[in-house]
Coordinates of C-alpha atoms and ligand atoms in Angstrom, one line a residue:
X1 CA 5.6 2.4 16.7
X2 CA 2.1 3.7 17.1
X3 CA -0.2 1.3 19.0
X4 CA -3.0 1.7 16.2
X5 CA -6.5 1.3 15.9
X6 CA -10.0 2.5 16.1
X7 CA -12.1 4.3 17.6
X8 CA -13.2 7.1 18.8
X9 CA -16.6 7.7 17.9
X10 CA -18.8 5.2 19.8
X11 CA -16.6 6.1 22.7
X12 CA -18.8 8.6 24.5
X13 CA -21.6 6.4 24.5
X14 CA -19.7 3.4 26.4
X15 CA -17.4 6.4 28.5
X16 CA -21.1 6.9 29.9
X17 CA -22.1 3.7 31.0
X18 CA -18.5 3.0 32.3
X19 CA -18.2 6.0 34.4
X20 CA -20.7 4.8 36.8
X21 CA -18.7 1.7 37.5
X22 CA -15.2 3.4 37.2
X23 CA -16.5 6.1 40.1
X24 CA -17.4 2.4 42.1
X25 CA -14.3 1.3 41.9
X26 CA -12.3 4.2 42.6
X27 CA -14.5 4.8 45.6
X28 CA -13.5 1.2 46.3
X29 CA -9.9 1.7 46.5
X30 CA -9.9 4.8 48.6
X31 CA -9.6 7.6 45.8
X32 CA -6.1 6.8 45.4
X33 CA -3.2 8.8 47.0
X34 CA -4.9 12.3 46.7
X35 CA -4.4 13.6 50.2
X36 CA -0.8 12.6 50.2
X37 CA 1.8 15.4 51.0
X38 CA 5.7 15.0 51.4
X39 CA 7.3 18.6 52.9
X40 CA 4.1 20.4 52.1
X41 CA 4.3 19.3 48.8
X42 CA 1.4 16.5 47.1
X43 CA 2.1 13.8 46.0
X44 CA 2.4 12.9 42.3
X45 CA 2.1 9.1 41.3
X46 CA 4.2 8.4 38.0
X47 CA 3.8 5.1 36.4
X48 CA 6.6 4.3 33.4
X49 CA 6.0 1.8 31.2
X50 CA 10.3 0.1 31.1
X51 CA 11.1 -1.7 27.8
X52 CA 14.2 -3.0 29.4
X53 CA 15.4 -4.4 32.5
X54 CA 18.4 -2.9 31.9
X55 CA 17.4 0.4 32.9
X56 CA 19.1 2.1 35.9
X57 CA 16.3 2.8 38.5
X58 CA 14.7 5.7 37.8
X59 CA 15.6 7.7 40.8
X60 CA 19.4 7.6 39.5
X61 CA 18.3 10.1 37.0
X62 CA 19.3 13.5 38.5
X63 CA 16.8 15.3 36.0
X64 CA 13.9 13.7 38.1
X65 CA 14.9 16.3 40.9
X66 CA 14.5 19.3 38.4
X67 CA 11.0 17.9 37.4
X68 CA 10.1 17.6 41.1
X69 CA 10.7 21.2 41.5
X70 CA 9.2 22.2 38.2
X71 CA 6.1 20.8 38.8
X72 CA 5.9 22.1 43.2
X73 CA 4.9 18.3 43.8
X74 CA 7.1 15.0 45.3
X75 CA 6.8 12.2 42.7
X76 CA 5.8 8.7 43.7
X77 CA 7.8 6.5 40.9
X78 CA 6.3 3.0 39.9
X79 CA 8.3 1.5 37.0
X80 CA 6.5 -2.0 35.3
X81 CA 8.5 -4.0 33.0
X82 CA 7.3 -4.4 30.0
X83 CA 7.0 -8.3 30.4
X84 CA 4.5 -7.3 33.1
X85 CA 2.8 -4.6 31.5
X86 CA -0.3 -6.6 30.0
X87 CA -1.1 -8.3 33.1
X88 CA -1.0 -4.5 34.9
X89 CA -2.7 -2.9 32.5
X90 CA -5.7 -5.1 32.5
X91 CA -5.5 -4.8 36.3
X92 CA -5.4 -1.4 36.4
X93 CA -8.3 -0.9 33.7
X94 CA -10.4 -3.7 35.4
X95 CA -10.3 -1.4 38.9
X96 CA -10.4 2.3 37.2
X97 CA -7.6 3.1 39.7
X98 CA -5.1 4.8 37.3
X99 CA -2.3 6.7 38.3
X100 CA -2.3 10.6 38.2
X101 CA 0.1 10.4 35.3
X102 CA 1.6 7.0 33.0
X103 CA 3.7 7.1 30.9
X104 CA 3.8 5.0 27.8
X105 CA 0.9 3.0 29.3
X106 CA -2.0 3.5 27.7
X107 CA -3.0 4.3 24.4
X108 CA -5.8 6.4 22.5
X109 CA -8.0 3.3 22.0
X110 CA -7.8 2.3 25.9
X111 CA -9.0 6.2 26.3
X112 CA -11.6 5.6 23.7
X113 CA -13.2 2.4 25.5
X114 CA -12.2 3.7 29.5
X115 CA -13.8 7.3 30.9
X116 CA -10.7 7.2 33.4
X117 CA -8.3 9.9 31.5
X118 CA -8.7 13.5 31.2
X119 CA -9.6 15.2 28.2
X120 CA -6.1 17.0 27.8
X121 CA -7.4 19.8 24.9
X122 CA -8.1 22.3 27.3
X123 CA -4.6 22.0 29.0
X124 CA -2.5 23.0 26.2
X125 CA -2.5 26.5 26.2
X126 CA -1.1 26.3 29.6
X127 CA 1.8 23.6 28.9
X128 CA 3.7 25.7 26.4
X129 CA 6.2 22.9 25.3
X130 CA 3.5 20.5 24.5
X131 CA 1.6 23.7 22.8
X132 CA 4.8 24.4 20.9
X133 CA 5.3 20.1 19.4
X134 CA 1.8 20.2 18.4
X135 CA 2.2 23.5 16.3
X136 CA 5.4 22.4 14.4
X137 CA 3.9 18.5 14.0
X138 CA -0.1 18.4 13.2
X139 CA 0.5 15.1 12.9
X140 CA 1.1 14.2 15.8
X141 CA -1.5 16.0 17.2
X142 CA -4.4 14.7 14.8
X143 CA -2.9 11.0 15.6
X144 CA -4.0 11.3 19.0
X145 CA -7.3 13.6 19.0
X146 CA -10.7 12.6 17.8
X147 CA -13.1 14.1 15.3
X148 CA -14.2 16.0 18.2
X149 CA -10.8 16.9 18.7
X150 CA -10.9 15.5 22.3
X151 CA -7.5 14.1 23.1
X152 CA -6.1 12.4 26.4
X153 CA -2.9 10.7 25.3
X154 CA 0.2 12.5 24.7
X155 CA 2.4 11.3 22.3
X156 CA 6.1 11.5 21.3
X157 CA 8.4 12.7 18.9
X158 CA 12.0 11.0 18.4
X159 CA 14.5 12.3 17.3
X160 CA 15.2 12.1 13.5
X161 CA 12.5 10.1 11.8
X162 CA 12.8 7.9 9.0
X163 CA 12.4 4.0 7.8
X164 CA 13.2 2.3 10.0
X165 CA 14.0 -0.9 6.7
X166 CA 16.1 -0.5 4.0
X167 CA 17.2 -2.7 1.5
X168 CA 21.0 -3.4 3.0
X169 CA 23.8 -4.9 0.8
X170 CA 27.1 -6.4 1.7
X171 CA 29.0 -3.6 0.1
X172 CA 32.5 -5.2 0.8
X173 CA 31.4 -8.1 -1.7
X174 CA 30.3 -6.2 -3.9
X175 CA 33.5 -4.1 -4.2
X176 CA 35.6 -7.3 -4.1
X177 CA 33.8 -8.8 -7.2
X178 CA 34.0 -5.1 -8.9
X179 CA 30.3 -5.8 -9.3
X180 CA 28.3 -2.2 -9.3
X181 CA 25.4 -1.5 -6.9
X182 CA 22.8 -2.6 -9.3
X183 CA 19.6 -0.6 -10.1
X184 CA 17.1 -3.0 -11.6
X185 CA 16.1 -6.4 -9.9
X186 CA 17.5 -8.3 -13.0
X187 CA 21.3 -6.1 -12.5
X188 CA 20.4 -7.8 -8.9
X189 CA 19.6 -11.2 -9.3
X190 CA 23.2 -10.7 -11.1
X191 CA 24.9 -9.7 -8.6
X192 CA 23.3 -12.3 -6.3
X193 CA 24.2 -15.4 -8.3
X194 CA 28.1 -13.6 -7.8
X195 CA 27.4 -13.8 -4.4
X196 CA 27.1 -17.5 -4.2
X197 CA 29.1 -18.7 -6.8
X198 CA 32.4 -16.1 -6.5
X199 CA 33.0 -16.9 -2.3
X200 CA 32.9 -13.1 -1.8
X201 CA 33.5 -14.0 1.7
X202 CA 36.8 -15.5 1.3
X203 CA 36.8 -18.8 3.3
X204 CA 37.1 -20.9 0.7
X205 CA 33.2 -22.1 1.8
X206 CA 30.3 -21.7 -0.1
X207 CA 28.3 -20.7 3.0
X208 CA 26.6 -17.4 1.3
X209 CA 23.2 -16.6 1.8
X210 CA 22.7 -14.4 -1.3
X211 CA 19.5 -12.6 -0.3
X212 CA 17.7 -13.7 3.1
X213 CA 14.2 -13.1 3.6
X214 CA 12.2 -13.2 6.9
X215 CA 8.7 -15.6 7.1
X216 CA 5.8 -13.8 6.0
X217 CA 4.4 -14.2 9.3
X218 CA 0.6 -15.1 10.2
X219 CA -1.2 -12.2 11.7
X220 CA -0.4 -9.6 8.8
X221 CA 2.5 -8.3 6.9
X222 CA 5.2 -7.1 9.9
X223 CA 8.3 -3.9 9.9
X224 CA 10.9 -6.3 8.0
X225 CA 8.2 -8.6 5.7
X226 CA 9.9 -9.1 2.1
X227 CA 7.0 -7.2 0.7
X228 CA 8.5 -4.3 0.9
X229 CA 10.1 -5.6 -2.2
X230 CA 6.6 -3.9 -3.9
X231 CA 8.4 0.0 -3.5
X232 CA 10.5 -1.6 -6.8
X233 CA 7.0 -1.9 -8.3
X234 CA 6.2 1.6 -7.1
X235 CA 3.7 0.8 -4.5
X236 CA 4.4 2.2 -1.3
X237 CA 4.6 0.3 1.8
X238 CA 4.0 1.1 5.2
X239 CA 5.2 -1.6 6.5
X240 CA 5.7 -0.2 10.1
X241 CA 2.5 0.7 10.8
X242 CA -0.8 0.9 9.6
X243 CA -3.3 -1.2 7.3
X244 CA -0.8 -1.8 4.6
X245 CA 0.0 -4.7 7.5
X246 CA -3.2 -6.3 6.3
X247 CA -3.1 -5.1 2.5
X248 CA -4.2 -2.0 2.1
X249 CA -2.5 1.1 0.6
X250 CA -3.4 4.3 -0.7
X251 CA -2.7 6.3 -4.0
X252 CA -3.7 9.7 -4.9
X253 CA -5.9 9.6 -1.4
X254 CA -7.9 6.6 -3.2
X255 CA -7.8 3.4 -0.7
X256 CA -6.5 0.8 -2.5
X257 CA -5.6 -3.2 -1.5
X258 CA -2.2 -4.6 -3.1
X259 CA -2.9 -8.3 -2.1
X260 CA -4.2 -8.9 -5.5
X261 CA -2.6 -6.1 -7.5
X262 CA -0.1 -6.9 -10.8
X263 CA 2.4 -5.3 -8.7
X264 CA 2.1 -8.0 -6.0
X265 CA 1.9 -10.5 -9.1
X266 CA 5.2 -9.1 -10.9
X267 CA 6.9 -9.5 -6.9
X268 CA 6.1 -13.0 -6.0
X269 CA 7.3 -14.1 -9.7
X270 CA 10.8 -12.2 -9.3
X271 CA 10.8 -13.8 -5.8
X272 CA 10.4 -17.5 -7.4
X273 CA 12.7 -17.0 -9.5
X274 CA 15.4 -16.1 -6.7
X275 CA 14.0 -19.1 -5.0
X276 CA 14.5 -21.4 -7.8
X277 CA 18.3 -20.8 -8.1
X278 CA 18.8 -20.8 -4.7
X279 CA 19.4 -17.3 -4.4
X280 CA 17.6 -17.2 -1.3
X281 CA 17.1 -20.4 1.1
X282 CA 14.8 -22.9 0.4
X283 CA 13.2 -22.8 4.2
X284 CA 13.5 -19.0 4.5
X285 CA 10.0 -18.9 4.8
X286 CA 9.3 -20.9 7.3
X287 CA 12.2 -20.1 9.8
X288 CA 11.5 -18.1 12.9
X289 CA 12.4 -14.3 13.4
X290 CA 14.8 -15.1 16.1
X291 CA 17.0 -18.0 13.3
X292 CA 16.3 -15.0 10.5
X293 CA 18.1 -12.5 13.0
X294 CA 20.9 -14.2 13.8
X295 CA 21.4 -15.4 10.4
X296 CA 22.1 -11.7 9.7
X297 CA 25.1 -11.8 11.7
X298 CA 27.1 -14.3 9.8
X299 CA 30.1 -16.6 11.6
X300 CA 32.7 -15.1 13.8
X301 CA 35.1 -14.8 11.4
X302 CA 33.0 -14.2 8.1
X303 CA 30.0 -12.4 6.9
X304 CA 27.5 -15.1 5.6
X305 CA 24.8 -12.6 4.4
X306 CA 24.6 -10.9 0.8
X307 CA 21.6 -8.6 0.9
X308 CA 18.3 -8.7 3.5
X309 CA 15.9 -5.8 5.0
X310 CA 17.2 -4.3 7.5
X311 CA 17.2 -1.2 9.8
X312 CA 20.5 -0.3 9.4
X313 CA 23.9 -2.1 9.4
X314 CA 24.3 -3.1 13.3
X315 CA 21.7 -5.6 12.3
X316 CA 25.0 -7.8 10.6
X317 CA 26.5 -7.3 14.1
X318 CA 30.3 -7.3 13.8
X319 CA 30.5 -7.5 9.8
X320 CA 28.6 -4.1 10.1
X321 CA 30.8 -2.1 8.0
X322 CA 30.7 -4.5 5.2
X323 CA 26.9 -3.0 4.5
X324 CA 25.6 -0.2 3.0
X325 CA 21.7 0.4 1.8
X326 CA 20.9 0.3 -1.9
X327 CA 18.7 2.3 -3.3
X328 CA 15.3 1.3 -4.3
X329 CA 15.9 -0.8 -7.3
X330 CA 13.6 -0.9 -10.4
X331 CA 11.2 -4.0 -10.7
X332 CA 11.7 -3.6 -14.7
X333 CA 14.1 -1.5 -16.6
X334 CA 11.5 0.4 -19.0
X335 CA 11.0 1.8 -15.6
X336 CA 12.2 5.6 -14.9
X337 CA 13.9 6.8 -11.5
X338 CA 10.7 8.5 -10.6
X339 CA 8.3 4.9 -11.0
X340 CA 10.2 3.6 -7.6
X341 CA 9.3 4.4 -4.3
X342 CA 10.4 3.6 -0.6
X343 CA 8.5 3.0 2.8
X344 CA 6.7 5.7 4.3
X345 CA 6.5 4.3 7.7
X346 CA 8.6 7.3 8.5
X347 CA 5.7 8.8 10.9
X348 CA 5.3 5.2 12.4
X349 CA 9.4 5.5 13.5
X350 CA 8.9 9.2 14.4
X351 CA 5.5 9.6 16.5
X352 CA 4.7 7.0 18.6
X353 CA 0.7 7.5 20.3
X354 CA 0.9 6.7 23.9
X355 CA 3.2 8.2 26.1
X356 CA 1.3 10.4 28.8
X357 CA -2.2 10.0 30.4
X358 CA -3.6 12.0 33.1
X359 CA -6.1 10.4 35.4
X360 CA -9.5 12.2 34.8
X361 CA -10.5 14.8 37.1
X362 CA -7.1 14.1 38.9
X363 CA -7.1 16.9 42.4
X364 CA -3.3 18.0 41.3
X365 CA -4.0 19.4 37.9
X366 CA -1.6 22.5 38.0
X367 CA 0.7 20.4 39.4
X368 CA 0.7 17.5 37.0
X369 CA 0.2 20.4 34.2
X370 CA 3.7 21.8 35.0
X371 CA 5.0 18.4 35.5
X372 CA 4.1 18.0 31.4
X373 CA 5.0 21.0 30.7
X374 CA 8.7 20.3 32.0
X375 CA 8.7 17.1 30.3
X376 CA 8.2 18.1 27.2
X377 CA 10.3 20.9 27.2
X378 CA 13.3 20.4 25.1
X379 CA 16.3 19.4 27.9
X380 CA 14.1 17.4 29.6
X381 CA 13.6 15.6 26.4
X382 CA 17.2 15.0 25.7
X383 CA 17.8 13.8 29.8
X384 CA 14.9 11.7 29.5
X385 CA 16.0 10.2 26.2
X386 CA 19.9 10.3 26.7
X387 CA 20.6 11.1 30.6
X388 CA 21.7 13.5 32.5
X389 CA 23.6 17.3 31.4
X390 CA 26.2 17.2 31.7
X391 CA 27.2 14.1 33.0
X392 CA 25.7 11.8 30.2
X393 CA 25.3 14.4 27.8
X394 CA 27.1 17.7 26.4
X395 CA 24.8 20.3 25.6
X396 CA 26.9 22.4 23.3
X397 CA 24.0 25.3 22.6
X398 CA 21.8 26.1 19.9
X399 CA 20.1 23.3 20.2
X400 CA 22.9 20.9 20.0
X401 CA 23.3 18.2 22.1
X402 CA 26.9 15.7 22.3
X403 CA 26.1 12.3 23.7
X404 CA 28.9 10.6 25.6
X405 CA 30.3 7.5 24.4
X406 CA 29.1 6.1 28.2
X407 CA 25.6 5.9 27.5
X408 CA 26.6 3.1 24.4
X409 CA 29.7 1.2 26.4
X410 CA 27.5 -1.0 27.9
X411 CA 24.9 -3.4 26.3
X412 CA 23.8 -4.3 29.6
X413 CA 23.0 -1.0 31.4
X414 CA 21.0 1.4 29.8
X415 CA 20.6 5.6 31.2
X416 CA 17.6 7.0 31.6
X417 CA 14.3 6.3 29.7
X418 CA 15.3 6.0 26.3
X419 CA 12.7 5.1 23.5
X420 CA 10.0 5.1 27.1
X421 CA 10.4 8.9 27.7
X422 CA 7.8 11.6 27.4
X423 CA 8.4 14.7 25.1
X424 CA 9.7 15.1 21.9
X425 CA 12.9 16.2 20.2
X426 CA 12.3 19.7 17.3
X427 CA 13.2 19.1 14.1
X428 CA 16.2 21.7 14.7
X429 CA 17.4 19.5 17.4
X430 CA 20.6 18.2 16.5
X431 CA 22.3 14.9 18.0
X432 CA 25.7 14.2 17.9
X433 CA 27.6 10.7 18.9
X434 CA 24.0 8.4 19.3
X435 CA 25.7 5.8 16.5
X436 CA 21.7 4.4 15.5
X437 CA 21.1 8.0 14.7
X438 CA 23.8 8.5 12.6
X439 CA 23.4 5.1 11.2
X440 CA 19.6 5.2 9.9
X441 CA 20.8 8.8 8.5
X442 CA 23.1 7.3 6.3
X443 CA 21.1 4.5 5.2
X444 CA 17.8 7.2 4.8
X445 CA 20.2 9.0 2.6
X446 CA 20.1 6.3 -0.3
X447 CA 16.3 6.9 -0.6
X448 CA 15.8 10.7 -1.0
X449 CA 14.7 10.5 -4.7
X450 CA 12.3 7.4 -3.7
X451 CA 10.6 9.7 -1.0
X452 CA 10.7 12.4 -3.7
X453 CA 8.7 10.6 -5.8
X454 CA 5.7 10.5 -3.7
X455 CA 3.0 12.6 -1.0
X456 CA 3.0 11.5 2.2
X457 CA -0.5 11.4 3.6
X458 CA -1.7 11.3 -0.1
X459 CA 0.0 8.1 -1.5
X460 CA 0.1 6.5 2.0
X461 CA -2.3 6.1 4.9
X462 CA -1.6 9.2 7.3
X463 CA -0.9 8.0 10.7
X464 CA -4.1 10.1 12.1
X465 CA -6.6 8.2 10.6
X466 CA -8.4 5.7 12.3
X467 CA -11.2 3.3 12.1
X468 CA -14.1 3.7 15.0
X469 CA -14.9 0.4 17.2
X470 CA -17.8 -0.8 15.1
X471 CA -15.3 -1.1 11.5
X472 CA -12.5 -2.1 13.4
X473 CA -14.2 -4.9 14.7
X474 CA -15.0 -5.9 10.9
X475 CA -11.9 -4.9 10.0
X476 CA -10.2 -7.5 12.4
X477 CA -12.7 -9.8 11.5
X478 CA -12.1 -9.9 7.8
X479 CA -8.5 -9.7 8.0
X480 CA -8.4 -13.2 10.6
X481 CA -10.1 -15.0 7.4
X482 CA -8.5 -13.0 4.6
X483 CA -5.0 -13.5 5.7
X484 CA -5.2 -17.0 7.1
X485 CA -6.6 -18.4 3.9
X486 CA -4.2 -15.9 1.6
X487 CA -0.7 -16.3 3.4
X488 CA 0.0 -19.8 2.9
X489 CA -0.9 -19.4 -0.8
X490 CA 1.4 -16.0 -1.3
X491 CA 4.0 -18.3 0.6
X492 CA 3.4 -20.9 -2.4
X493 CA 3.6 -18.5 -5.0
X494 CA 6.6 -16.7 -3.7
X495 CA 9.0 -19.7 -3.4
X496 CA 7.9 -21.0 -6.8
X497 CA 5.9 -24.0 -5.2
X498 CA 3.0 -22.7 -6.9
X499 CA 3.0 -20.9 -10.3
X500 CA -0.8 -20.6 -11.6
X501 CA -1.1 -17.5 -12.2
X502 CA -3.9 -18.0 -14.3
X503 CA -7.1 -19.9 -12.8
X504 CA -5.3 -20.6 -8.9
X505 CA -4.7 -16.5 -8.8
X506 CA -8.3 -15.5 -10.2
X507 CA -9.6 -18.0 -7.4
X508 CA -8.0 -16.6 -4.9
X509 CA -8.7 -13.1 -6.1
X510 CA -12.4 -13.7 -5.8
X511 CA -12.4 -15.7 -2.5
X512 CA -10.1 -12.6 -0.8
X513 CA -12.5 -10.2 -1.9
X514 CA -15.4 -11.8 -0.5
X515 CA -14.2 -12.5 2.8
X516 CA -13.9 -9.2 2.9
X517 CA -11.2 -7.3 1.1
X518 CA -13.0 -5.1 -1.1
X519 CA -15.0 -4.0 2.3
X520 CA -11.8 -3.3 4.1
X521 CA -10.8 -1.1 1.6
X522 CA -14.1 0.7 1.5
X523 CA -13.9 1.3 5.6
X524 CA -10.6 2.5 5.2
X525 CA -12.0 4.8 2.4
X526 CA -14.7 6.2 4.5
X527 CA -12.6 6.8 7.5
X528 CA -9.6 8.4 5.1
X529 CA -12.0 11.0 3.7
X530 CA -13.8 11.6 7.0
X531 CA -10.3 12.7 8.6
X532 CA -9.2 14.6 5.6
X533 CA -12.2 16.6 5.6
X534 CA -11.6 17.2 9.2
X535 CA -11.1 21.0 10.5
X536 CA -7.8 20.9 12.0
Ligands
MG601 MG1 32.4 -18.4 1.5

């Protein structure tokens, strides 16, 4: 998920008042490990960012070896958990003693406010894989540079991009009650009401939870929120990423806001009226993620849940196979197959911004640039992400890669680096045996003609635009009041415990916009068009 945020622009201003202090404390410390040698060869600190204490230690990774004598240098590994990261990072930032390379440590804003990374631009022509991802995902590389096209983060690419939500329906049901995967939300309030009242589960019980729904959360609308309900409407969320999180959209590459929009209207009234026949439960949004996740799982011996957002059937842990994803369906039926739309957080679940830094100025440049350069090359990508060839994975040629059924046996021991790797995986790459992949593929494959039916980067916020500090300081600031005022009254409207849709809504449509939503929509406006008119 891309660590997102502002800014760029003031940066060179504050880089210069910082460097004086950042050359203090590097002086400080004793400039580091730079003199360091091992067999002749210098030595190359590597910091890695673990989401999982589960993770063999890294050295267990044969591939390390093959960096080591890619890049002529011995590497110095220090691995942080991730429950320690925040407390290291600040550390680390506080002193201006970073590592010569981190990985997924720091992101573009931490380079925008600290002069301690180098400017990687110049570097690229001689790191050939990195060269190579940039040319075949612009994207990527816009995410990550600045206007000035100064960029000192690396990013990267996983494999097979995608939603990482879909609408996921117990498909076993379904076919029990010879009930039809239904296309409008009236063909699935239908279906729903079967769902409780038919026991599709078979127990005899009438423990169904028709449709369950996760809290709408306080700090801004999160990956799984029920909003994304609104692609029925044909607005599309981003719901992964982004400032759809705090309202905003885009259509037609005009910034819009949907937190007062008909469509958001037309949602919270079919919501109530799942609410009122107890189609969804009553306390759904006020339980906690962790109660809403293991909901999703059901009883030991039965599925309990009908429909929810999900990522992809694992999510209903051993009931699994009784889901499959269901289209997009229509809010209305006067609607046509091209009015409905689905997510476009795909770039948010492909790119993610901060997976490689360089310390600035760092004595072991063509060392640590061949150490990228091997990183990112296409192998190394696969042994960082899946383990070693051959042991962990096949590689069967063409760009074809088997992974053994080893790296998934265990829940509790994890290969390599996974999702914490450096480099990127083609488009041409293809992955066979990794069961999320083949998973999210099936589920994508429902929404084809929803992502048909719009233009990335036009009808959604691309990933590569960002505020500067200044408006994302405003930004933040109006979306604190905005959403802590608006949320508990959306909450209200969408269970039904509110249904004043006449002078309650035009109240809170006039308080939202003045504390501030018509200005965030005008920053994001200004920031969209400054980007787009970028030479890239
Ligand atoms: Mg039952």
């Amino acid at each position: 998920m891309v660590q997102h945020g502002a800014s760029v622009v003031i940066k060179r201003a504050v880089a210069a008042v910082a460097a004086a202090a950042s050359l203090a404390a590097v002086s400080a410390c004793g400039g580091s490990d730079s003199g360091k040698t091992v067999n002749g060869k210098p030595v190359i600190d590597v910091l890695v960012q673990y989401d999982s204490t589960n993770r063999l230690p890294i050295e267990k990774n044969k591939w390390v070896k093959t960096l080591e004598a890619a890049c002529d240098c011995s590497i110095s590994w220090q691995i942080v958990q991730q429950n320690a990261w925040a407390q290291q990072k600040s550390a680390i930032l506080t002193s201006g003693d970073v590592p010569d390379v981190s990985i997924r440590a720091f992101n573009p804003d931490d380079a925008a406010k600290f002069p301690y990374f180098e400017n990687l631009s110049p570097y690229i022509d001689k790191m050939p894989n990195v060269k190579e991802f940039f040319d075949q995902n612009p994207s990527a590389k816009r995410m990550v540079s600045d206007l000035d096209g100064n960029l000192e983060i690396l990013p990267a690419q996983f494999p097979e991009g995608g939603s990482n939500q879909h609408w996921m329906i117990n498909k076993a049901w379904l076919d029990k009650l010879g009930l039809k995967m239904p296309t409008t939300w009236d063909e699935l309030t239908q279906v729903l009401k079967a769902f409780k009242e038919q026991d599709p589960n078979g127990n005899g019980k009438a423990d169904e939870i028709p449709f369950d729904v996760a809290a709408l959360g306080t700090d801004g609308f999160r990956w799984y929120t029920p909003m994304l309900a609104l692609g029925s409407t044909g607005i599309v969320t981003q719901a992964q990423g982004g400032p759809f999180q705090n309202g905003i959209y885009v259509k037609g590459g005009k910034v819009k806001e949907w937190l007062t929009s008909d469509e958001l209207k037309e949602t919270l009234q079919w919501y109530a009226s799942l609410f009122k026949q107890k189609l969804i439960p009553t306390d759904a949004l006020t339980q906690d993620g962790s109660k809403y996740g293991s909901a999703l799982t059901g009883t030991e011996t039965a599925a309990t849940v009908g429909l929810a957002f999900a990522y992809q059937p694992a999510a209903f842990g051993s009931h699994a196979k009784e889901y499959a994803a269901l289209p997009t369906p229509k809010a209305n039926a006067s609607m046509s197959d091209s009015d409905v739309v689905w997510d476009a957080s795909g770039d948010y679940g492909k790119y993610e911004n901060y997976h490689l830094a360089v310390k600035k100025d760092d004595p072991h440049m063509d060392n640590i640039v061949k150490l990228i350069n091997s990183l990112y090359s296409e192998k190394m990508s696969v042994q960082q992400f899946y383990g070693d060839i051959p042991e962990l994975v096949t590689d069967e040629g063409n760009s074809s890669y088997k992974v053994s059924d080893k790296v998934f046996a265990d829940p509790n021991v994890s290969y390599s680096l996974g999702g914490c790797f450096a480099g990127w995986f083609p488009d041409n790459v293809k992955i066979a045996g990794d069961p999320n992949l083949t998973a999210r593929k099936e589920a994508e494959s429902a929404y084809q003609k929803a992502y048909s039916n719009y233009k990335v980067n036009e009808d959604s916020m691309p990933i590569w635009v960002k505020l500067d500090n200044a408006d994302q300081t405003t930004f933040s600031n109006n979306n604190t009041q905005i959403l802590n005022y608006a949320i508990p009254l959306i909450a209200k409207w969408m269970n039904g415990t509110e249904s004043d849709y006449a002078q309650k809504w035009d109240t809170y449509v006039s308080q939202v916009n003045k504390l501030g939503l018509e200005q965030n929509v005008q920053l994001w406006q200004k920031w969209y068009d400054k980007y787009s008119e970028q030479k890239f």
